[in-house]
Short mmCIF file of C-alpha atoms in Angstrom, two decimals:
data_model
loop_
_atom_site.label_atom_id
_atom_site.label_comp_id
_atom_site.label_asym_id
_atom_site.label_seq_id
_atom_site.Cartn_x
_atom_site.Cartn_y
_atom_site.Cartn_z
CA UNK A 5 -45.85 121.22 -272.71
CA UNK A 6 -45.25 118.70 -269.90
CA UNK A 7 -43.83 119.81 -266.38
CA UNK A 8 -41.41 117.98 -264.85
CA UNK A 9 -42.21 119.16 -261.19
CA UNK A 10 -41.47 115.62 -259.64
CA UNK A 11 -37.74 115.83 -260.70
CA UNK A 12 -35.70 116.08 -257.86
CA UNK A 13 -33.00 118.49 -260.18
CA UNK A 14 -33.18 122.18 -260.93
CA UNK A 15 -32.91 121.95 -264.46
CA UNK A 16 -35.70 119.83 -265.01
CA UNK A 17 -38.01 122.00 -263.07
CA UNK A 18 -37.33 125.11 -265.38
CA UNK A 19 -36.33 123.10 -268.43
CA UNK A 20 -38.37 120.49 -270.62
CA UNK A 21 -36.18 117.25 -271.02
CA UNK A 22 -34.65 117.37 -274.65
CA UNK A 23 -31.53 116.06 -275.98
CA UNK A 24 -31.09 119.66 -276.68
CA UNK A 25 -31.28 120.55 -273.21
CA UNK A 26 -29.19 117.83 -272.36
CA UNK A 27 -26.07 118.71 -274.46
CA UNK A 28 -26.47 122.30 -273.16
CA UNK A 29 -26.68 121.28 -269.65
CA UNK A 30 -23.62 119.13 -270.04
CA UNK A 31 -22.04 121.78 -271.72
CA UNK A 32 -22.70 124.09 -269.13
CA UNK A 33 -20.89 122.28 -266.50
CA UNK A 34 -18.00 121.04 -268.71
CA UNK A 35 -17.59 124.73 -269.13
CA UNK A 36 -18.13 125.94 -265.03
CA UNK A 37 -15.47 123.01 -264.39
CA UNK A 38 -13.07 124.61 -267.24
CA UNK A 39 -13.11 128.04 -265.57
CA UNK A 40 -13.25 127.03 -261.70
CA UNK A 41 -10.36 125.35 -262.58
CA UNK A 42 -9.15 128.70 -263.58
CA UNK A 43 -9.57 130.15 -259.99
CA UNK A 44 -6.30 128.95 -258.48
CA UNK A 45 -4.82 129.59 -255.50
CA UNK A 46 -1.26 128.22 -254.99
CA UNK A 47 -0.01 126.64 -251.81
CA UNK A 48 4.02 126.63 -251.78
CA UNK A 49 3.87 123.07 -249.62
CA UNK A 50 1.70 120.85 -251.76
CA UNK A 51 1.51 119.86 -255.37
CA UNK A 52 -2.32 120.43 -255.22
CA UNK A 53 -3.88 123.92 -255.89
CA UNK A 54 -6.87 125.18 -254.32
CA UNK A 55 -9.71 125.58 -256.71
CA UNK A 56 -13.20 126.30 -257.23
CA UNK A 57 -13.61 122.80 -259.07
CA UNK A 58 -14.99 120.87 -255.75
CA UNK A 59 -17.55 123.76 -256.05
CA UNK A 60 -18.57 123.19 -259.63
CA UNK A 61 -18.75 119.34 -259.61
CA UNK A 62 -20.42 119.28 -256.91
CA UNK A 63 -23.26 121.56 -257.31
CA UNK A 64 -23.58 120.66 -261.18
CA UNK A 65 -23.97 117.15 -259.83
CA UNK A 66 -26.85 118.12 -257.73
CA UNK A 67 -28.36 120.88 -260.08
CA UNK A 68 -27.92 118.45 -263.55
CA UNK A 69 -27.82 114.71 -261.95
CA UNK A 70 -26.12 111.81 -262.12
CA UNK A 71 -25.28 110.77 -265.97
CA UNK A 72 -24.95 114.53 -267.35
CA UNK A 73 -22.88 115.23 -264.38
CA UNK A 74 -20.74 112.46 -265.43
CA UNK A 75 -20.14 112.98 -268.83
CA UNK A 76 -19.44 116.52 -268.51
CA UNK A 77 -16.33 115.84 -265.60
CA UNK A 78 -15.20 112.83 -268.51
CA UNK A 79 -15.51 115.69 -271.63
CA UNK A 80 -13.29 118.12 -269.35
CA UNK A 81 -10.76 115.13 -268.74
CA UNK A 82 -11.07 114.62 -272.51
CA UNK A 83 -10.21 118.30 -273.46
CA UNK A 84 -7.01 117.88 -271.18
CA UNK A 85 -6.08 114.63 -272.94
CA UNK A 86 -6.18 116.44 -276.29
CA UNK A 87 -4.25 119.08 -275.17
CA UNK A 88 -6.55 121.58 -274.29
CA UNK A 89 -4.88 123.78 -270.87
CA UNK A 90 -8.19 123.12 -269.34
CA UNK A 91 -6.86 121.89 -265.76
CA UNK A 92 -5.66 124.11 -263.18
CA UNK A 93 -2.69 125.97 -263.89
CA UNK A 94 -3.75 126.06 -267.82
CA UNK A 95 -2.12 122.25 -267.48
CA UNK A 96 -3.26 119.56 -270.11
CA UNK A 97 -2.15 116.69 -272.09
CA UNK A 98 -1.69 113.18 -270.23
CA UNK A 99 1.30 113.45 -267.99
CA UNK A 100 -0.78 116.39 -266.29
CA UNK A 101 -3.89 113.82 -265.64
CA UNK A 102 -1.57 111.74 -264.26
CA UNK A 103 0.61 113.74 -262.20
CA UNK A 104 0.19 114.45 -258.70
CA UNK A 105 -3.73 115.67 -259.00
CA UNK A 106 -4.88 112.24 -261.06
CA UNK A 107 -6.88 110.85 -257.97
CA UNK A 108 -8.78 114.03 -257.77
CA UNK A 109 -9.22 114.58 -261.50
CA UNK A 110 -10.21 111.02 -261.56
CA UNK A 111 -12.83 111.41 -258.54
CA UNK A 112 -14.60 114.58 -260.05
CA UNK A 113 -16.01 111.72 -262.33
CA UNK A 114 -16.98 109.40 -259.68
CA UNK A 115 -17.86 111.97 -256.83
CA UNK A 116 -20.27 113.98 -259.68
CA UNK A 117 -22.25 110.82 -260.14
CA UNK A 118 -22.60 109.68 -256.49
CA UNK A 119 -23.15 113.35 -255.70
CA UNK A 120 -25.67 113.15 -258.42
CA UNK A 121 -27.74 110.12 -257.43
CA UNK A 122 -27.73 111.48 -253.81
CA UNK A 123 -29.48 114.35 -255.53
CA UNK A 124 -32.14 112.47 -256.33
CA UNK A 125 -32.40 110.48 -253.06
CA UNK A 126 -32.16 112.98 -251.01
CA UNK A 127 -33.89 116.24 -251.74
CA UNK A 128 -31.59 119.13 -252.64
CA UNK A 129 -34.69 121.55 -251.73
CA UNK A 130 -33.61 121.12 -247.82
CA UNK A 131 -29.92 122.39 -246.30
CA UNK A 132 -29.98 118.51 -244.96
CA UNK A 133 -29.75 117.39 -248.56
CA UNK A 134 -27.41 119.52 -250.05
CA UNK A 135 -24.89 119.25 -247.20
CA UNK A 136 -24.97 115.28 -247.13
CA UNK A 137 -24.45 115.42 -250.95
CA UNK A 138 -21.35 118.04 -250.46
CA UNK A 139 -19.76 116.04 -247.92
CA UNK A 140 -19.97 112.59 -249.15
CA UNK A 141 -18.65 114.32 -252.44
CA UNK A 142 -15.79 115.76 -251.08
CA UNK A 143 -15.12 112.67 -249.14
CA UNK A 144 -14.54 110.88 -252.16
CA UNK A 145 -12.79 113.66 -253.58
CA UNK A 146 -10.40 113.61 -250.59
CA UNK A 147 -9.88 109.55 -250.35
CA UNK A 148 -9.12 108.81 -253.97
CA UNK A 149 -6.97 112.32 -254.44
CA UNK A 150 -4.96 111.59 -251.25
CA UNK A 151 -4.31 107.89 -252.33
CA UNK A 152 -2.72 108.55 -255.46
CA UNK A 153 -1.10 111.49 -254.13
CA UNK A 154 0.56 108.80 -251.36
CA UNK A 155 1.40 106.55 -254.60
CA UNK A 156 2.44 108.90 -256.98
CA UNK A 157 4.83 110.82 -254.18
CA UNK A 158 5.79 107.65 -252.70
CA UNK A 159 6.17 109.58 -249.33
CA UNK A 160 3.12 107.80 -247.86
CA UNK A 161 -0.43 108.29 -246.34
CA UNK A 162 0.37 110.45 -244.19
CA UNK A 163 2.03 112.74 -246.03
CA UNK A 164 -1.01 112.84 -248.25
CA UNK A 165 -3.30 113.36 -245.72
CA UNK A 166 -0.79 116.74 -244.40
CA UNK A 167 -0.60 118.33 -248.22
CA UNK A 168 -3.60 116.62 -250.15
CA UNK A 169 -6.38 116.61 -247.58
CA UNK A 170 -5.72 119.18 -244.73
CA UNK A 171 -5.02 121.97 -246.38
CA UNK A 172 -8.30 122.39 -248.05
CA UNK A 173 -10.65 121.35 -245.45
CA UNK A 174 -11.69 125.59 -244.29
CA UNK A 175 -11.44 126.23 -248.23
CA UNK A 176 -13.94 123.22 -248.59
CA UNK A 177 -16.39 123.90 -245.67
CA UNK A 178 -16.74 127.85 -247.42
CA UNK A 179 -17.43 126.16 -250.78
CA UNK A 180 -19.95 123.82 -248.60
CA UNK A 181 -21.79 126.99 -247.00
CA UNK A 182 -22.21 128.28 -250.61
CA UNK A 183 -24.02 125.62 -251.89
CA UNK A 184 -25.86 125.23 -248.85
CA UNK A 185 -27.22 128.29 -249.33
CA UNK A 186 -27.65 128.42 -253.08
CA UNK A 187 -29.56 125.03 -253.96
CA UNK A 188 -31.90 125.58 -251.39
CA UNK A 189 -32.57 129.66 -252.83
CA UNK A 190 -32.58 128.29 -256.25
CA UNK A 191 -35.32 125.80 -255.86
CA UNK A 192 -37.39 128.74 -253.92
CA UNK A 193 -37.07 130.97 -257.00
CA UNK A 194 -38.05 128.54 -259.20
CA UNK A 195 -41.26 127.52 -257.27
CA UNK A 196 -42.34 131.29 -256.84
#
């Protein structure tokens, strides 16, 4: 059996590289994303919920890498676009994925894989690492979710900024702290 020590994601360190392991890793997240998107918590002035979705993506990303990362975020766009109530709210179909959360649905894909190559740049054994990951993640998150919101709205930057950026920025940091404190934990429990 060959041990994949050197690989800068959790997975691999406890888990032999297989297609198998793959699909179930993939899987796994598509799955965490489903039901943090469950976890809602309404605010009456903006269109956008507050989730545990940042959360997911963004520690998958760093726990799974780059390309699984990235397919799982497209196969839980893919389940909405069949139909499936997988995005917050129990919303699905196509005019949900583009409604007023499209820039963040869309940037779960593209944060996920940057969050996921920072992964292996940047060692997700150190708070350092984990916390430049999670904010250049959620930066992403923010800018593309906040554009379309000023598009799709038409009332303009800054009211995206007010109700699509603002808003979630304590929420955020707490999500932040958590993984700050759970990568690093992980990866000493697996090297014990």
């Amino acid at each position: 059996m060959t041990t994949l020590s050197a690989s800068p994601f959790i997975v691999d360190s406890i888990w032999q590289r297989t297609r198998t392991s793959a699909l179930v890793q993939i899987t796994s997240l598509t799955a965490l994303t489903v039901l943090s998107a469950q976890i809602v918590i309404p605010l009456p002035f903006t269109p956008i919920p507050l989730t545990m979705q940042t959360f997911a993506i963004l520690f998958g990303a760093a726990v799974i890498g780059p390309v699984r990362s990235l397919i799982a975020q497209f196969a839980y766009l893919l389940l909405a676009a069949v139909g499936l109530p997988v995005l917050a709210g129990n919303k699905a179909g196509i005019e949900a994925i583009f409604g007023a959360t499209a820039g963040y649905l869309f940037a779960f894909l593209v944060a996920s894989y940057v969050v996921g190559l920072l992964a292996k740049k940047i060692t997700t054994k150190r708070i350092q690492g984990v916390l430049v990951g999670y904010l250049v993640g959620s930066l992403i998150i923010y800018a593309m979710g906040a554009t379309w919101l000023a598009f799709y709205t038409g009332k303009g930057f800054y009211y995206a900024l007010l109700n699509g950026v603002v808003p979630f920025l304590i929420g955020d940091a707490i999500k932040a702290a958590l993984a700050v404190s759970l990568l690093p934990v992980s990866w000493r429990l697996i090297n014990k």
